[in-house]
Short mmCIF file of C-alpha atoms in Angstrom, two decimals:
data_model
loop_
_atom_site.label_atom_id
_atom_site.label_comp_id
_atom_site.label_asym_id
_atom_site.label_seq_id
_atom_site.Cartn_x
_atom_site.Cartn_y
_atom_site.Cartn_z
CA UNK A 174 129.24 82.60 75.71
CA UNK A 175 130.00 84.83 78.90
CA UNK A 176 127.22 84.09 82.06
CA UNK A 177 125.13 87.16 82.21
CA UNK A 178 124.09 88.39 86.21
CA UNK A 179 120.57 88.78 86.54
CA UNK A 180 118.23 90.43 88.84
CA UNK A 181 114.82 89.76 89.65
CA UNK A 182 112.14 91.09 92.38
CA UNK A 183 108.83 90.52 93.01
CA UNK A 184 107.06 92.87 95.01
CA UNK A 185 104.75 91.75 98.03
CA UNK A 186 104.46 93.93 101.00
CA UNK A 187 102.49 96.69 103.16
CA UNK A 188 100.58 98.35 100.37
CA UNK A 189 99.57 101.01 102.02
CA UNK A 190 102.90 101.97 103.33
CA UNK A 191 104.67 104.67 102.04
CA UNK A 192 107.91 103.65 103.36
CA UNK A 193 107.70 100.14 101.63
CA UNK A 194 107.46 101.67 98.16
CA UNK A 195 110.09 103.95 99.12
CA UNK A 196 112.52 101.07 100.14
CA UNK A 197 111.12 98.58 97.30
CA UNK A 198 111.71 101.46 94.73
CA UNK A 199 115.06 101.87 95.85
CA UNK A 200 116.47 98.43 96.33
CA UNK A 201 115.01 98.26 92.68
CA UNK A 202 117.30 101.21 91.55
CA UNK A 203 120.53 100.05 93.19
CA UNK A 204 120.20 96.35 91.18
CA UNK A 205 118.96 98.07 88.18
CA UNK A 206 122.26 100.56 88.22
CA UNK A 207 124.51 97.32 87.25
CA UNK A 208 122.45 94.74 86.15
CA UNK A 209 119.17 93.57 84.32
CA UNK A 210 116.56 93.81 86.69
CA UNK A 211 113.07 91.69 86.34
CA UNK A 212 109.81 92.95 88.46
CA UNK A 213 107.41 91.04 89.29
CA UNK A 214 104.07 93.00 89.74
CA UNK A 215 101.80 90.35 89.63
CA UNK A 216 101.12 90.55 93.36
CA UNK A 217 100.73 93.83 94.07
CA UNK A 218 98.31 96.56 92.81
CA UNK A 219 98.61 99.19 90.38
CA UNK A 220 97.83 102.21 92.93
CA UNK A 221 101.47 100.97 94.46
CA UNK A 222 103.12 100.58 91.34
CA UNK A 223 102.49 104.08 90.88
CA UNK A 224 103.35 105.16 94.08
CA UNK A 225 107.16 103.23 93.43
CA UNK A 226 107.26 104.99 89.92
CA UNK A 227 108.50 101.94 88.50
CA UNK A 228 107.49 103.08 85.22
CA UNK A 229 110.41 105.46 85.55
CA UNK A 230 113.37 102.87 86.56
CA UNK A 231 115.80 102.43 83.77
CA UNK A 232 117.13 98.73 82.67
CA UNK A 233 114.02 96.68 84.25
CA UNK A 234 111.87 94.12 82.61
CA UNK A 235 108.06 94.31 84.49
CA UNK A 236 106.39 91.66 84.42
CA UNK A 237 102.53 92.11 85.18
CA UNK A 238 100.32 89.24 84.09
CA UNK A 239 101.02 85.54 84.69
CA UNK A 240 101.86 84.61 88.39
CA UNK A 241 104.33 82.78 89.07
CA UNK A 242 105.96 83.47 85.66
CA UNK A 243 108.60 84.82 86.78
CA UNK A 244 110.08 82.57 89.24
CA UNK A 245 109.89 79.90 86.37
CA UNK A 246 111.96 82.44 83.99
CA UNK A 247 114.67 82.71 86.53
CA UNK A 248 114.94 79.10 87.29
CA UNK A 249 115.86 79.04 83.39
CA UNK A 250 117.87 81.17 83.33
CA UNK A 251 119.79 80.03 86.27
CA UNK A 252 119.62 76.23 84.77
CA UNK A 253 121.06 78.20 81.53
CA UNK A 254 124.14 79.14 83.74
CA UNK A 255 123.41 82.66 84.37
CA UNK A 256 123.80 84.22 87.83
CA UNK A 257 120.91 84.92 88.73
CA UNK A 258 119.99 87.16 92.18
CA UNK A 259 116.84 87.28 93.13
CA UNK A 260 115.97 89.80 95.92
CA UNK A 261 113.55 89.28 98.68
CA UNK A 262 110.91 92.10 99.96
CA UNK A 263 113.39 94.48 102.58
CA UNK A 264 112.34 95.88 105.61
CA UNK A 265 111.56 94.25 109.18
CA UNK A 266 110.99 90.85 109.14
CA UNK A 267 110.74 89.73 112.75
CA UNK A 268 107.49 90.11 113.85
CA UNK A 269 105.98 89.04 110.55
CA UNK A 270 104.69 85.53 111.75
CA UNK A 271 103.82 85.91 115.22
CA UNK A 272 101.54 82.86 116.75
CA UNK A 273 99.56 83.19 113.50
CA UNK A 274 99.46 79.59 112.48
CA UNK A 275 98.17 80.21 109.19
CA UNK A 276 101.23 83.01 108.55
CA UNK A 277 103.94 80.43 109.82
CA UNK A 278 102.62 77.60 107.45
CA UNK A 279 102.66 80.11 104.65
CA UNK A 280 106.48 80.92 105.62
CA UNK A 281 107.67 77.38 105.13
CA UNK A 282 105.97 77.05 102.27
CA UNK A 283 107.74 80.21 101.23
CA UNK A 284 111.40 79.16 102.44
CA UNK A 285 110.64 75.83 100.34
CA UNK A 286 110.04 77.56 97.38
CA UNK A 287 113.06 79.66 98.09
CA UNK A 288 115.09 76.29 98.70
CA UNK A 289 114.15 74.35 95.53
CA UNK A 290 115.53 78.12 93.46
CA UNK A 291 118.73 78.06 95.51
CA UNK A 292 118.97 74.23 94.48
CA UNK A 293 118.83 75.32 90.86
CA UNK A 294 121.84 77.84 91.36
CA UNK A 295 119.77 80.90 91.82
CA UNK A 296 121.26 83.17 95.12
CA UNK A 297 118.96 84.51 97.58
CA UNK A 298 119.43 87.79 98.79
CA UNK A 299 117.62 89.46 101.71
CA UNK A 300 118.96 92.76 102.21
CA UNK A 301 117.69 95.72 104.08
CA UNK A 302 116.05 93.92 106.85
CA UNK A 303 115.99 94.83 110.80
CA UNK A 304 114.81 92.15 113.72
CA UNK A 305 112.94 92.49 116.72
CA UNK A 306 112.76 89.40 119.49
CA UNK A 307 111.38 87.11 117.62
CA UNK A 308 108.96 84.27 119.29
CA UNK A 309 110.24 81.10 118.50
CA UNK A 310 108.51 80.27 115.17
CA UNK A 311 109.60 83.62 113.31
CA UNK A 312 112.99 82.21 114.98
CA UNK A 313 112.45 78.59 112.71
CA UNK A 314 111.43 80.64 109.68
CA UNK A 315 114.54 83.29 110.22
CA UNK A 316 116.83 80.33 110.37
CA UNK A 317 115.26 78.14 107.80
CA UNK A 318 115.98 81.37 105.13
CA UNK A 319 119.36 82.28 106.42
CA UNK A 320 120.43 79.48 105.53
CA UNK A 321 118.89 79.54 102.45
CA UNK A 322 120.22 82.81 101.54
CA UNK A 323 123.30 83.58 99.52
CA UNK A 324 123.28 87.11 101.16
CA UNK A 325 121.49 87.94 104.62
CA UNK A 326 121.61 91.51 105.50
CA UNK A 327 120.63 93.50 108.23
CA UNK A 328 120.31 97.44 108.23
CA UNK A 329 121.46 98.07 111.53
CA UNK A 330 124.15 97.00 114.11
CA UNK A 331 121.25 95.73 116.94
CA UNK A 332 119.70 93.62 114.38
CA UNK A 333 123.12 92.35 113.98
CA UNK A 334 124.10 91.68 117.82
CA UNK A 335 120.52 89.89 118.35
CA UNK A 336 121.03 87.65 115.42
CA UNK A 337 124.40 86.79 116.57
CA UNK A 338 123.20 85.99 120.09
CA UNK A 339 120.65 83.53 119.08
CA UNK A 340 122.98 82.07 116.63
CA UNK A 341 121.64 83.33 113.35
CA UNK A 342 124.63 85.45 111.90
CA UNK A 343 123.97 88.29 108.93
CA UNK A 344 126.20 88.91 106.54
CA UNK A 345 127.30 92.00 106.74
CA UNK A 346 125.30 96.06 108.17
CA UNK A 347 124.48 97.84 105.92
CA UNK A 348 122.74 101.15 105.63
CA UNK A 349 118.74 101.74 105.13
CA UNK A 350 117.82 101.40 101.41
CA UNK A 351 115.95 104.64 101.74
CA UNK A 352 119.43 106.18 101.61
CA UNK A 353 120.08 105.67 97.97
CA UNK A 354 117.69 108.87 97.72
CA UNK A 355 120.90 111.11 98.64
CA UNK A 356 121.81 110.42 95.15
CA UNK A 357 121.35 114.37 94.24
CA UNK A 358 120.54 117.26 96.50
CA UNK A 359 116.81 117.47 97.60
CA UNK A 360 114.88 120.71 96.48
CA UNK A 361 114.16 121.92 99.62
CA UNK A 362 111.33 124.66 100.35
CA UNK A 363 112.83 128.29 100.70
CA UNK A 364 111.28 128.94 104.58
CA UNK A 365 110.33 126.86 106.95
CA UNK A 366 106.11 127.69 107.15
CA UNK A 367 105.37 124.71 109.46
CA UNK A 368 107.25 124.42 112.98
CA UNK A 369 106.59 121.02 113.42
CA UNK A 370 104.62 117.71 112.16
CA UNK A 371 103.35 115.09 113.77
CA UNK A 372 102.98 111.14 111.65
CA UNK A 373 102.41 108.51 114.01
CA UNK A 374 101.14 104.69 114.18
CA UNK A 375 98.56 104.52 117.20
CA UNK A 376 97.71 100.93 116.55
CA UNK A 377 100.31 99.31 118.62
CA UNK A 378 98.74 100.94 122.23
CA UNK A 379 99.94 104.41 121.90
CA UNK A 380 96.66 106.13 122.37
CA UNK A 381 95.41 109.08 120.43
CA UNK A 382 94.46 110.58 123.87
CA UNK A 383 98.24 110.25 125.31
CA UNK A 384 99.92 111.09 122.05
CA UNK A 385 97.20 114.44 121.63
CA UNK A 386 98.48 116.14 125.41
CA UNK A 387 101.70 115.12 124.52
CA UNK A 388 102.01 117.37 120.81
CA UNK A 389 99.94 119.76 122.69
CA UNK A 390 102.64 121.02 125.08
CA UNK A 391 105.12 120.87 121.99
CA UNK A 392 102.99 123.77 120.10
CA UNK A 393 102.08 125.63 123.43
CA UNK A 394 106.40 126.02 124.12
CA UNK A 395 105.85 127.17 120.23
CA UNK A 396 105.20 131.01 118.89
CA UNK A 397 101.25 131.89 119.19
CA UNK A 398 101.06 132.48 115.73
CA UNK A 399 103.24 129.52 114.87
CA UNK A 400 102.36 126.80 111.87
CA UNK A 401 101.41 122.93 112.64
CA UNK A 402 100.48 119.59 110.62
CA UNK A 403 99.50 115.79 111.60
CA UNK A 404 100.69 113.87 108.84
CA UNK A 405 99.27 110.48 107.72
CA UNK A 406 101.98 108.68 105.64
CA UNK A 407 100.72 104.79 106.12
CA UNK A 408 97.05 104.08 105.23
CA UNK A 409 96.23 102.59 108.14
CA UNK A 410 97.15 105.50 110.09
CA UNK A 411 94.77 107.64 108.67
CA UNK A 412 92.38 107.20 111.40
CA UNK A 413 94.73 107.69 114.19
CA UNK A 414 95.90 110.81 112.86
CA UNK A 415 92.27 112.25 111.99
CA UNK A 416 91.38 112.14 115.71
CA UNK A 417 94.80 113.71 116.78
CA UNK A 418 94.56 116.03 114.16
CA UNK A 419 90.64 117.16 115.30
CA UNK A 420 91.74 117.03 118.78
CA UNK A 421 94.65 119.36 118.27
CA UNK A 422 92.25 121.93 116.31
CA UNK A 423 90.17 121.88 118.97
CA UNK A 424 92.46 123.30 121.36
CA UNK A 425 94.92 125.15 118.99
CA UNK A 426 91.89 126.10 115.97
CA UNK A 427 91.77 124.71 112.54
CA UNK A 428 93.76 127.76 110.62
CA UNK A 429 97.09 126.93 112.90
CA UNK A 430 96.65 122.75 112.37
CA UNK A 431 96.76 121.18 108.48
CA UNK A 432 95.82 117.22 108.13
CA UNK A 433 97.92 115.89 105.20
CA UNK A 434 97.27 112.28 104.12
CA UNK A 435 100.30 111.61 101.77
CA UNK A 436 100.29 107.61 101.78
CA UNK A 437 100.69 107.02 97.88
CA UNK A 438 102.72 109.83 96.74
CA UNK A 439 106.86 110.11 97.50
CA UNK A 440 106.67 113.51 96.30
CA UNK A 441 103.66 114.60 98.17
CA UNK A 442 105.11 113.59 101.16
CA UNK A 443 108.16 115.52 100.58
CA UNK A 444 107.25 118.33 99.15
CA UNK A 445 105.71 118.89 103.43
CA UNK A 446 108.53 117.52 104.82
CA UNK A 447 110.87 120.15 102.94
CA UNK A 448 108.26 122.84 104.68
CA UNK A 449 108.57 121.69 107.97
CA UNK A 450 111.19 122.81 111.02
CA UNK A 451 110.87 119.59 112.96
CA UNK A 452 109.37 116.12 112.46
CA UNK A 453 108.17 113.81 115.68
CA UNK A 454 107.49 110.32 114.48
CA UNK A 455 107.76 106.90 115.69
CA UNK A 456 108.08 105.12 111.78
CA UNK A 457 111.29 105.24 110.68
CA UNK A 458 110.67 106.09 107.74
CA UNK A 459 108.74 109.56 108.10
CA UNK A 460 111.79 110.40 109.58
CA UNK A 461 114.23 109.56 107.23
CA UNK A 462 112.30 110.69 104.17
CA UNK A 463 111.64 114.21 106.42
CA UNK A 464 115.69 114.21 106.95
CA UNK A 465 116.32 113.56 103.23
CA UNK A 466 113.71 116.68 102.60
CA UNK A 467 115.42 118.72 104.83
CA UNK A 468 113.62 118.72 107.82
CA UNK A 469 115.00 117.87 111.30
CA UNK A 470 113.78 113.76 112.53
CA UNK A 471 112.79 113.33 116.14
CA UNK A 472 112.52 110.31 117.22
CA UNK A 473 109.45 109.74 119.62
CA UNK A 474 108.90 106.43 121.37
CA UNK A 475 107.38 105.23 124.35
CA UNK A 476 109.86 104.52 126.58
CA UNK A 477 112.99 106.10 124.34
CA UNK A 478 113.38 102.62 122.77
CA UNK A 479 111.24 101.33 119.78
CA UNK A 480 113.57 98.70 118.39
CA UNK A 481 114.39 99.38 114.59
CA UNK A 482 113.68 103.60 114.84
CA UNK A 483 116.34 103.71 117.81
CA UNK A 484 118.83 101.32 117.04
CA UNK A 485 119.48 103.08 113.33
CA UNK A 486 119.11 106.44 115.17
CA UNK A 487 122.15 104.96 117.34
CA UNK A 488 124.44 103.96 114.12
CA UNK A 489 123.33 107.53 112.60
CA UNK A 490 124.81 109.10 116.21
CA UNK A 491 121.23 110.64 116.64
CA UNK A 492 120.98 108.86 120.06
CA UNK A 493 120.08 112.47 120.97
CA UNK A 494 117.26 113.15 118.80
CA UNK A 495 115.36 109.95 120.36
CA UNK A 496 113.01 111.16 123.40
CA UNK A 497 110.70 109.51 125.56
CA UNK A 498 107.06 110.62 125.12
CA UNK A 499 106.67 110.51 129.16
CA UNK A 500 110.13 113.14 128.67
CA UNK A 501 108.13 116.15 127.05
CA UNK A 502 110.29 117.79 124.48
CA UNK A 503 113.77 117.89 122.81
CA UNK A 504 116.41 120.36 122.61
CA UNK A 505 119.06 119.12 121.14
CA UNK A 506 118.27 117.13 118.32
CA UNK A 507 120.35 117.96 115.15
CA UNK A 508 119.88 117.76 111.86
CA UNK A 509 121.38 114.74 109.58
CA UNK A 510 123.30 116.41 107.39
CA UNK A 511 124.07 115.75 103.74
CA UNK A 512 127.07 114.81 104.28
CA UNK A 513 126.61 111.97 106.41
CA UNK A 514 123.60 110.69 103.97
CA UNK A 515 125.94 110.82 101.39
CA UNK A 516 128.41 108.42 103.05
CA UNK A 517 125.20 106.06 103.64
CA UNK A 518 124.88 106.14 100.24
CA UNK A 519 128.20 105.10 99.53
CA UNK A 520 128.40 102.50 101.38
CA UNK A 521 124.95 101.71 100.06
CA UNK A 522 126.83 101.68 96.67
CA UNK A 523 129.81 99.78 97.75
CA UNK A 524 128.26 96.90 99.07
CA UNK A 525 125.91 96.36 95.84
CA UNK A 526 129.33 97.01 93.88
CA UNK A 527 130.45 93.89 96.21
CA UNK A 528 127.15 91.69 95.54
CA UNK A 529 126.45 91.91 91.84
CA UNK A 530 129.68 93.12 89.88
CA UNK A 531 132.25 91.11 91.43
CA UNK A 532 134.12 88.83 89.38
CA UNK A 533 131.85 89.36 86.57
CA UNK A 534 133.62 90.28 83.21
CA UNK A 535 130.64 92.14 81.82
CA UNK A 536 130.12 95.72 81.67
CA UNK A 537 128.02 97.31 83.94
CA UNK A 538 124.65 96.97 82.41
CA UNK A 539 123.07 99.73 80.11
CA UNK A 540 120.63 101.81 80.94
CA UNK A 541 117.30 101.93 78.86
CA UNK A 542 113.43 102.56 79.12
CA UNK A 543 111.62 99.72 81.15
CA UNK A 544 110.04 97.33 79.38
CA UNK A 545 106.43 95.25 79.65
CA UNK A 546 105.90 91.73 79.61
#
């Protein structure tokens, strides 16, 4: 009997981020596209299980009772002599532990764990992934796992240089999951009724005040008459935009200046995005769901530079769509076009192509209705 290739997830993260379901959901479509894919829920809520619409992905076992049950399944079947892949949560991990003591602990506990599966035959994969300087016990941890890992990728080519210069290598670059949504043509809204939105985190010092004068001389260079909206897309950010969003009415009125708080719904979110001219953000991935809906991503970070947002602007060639929120506005920011998301995808495609069906003599896997366990 033939080794079957496996896949398996289980889904830990920023609940209340938008962009982490987006990612999650689609690192869980690209596995699920070629082979058997098992979800673990157990350790997330339902409100973000919805949000992911994993009830919707095709050729995935979820598993949502029973922690812990599904790390012993894959040591089986990995003991069995399958090839089993299991995929760790994407997205930026330096900066995760910090001088938290209690994180750190927690993280070698975690890379054990991770060990002992790799020492059964099961391959580690961390894909997706950006770094930040790191202090020097996310630099332990981030070694400790690359090691570990039977694939350790990074999403953009600065992650790539800093890992190499403090002598943890990746892999291979590969594009943002988020661009596996370029998979058909977005519906995008027939006029643009919004000039510009504004979706920001103010909990890392940029100050409601600062970032309020700042959007205010973007809608005064604006028509009189023109269209405006603060969007929330991360929980947490609700209250940062709230203020910006009453201090904005307050100069521009209420009727020009909608508050949209779209942090558990994909569609929600780009159903405004599709609306809306431009987009000023500093999350990367307000601005890449707003590209994907047709809108055109501005990059705005204090100082020009904001570590995983500018450094996947760069490989994009959006340099120019990156301002400094001292610099006032933007002129020539373009559009990313189909076209180039497309290519993302591909590559997307090709390196998954690379990980899971290589040298395997099965057929791609079928695709059929997910399943409950």
């Amino acid at each position: 009997m033939m080794p079957r290739t496996l896949g398996f997830m289980s889904v830990k993260t920023q609940f209340d981020n938008l962009g982490d379901a987006l990612i999650n959901k689609e690192l869980a479509a690209l596995v699920a596209a070629r082979v058997p894919l098992t979800i673990d829920l157990t350790r997330s809520p339902k409100s973000f299980h919805a949000t992911m619409g994993v009830e919707q992905l095709s050729n995935t076992r979820l598993i949502t009772s029973g922690r812990g049950r599904m790390l012993l399944d894959m040591a089986k079947q990995a003991i069995a002599g399958n090839r089993c892949y299991f995929f760790l949560n994407p997205g930026g991990l330096g900066g995760g532990v910090g001088d938290n003591t209690r994180a750190f602990v927690s993280s070698l506990v975690y890379n054990c764990i991770l060990l002992a599966l790799r020492c059964l035959g099961v391959r580690v994969c961390l894909v997706g992934v950006s770094f930040e300087p790191m202090t020097w016990r996310e630099r332990l941890v981030t070694r400790m796992r690359r090691r570990i890992c039977h694939a350790f990728v990074v999403r953009d080519e600065v992650s790539a240089r800093y890992l190499e210069r403090i002598g943890i290598p990746a892999d291979d670059v590969v594009p943002d999951l988020s661009f596996n949504l370029y998979q058909q043509p977005a519906t995008e809204a027939t006029s643009k009724q919004i000039a510009s939105a504004f979706s920001f985190r103010t909990d890392r010092g940029l100050s409601t005040a600062r970032l309020a004068e700042w959007a205010e001389r973007i809608i005064a260079e604006g028509a009189s008459d023109s269209h405006h909206a603060v969007i929330s897309q991360v929980g947490r950010d609700s209250r940062g935009m709230r203020e910006l969003h009453s201090r904005l009415c307050k100069r521009f009125g209420e009727e020009r200046i909608s508050l949209i708080e779209t942090d558990s719904s994909l569609e929600t979110a780009c159903h405004w995005y599709s609306m809306t001219e431009r987009v000023y953000s500093n999350r990367l991935h307000v601005l890449l769901l707003a590209a994907n809906a047709g809108a055109r991503p501005v990059a705005v970070l204090p100082g020009g530079n904001h570590g995983k947002v500018s450094a996947l602007f760069a490989d994009l060639g959006l340099s120019t769509n990156v301002v400094d929120m001292q610099g006032g506005t933007i002129e020539s920011a373009h559009d990313l076009s189909w076209a180039q998301g497309l290519a993302e995808r591909e590559r997307l495609d090709s390196y998954f192509d690379r990980l899971l069906l290589e040298r395997v003599s099965q057929p791609t896997a079928s695709h059929g209705n997910a399943s409950h366990a």
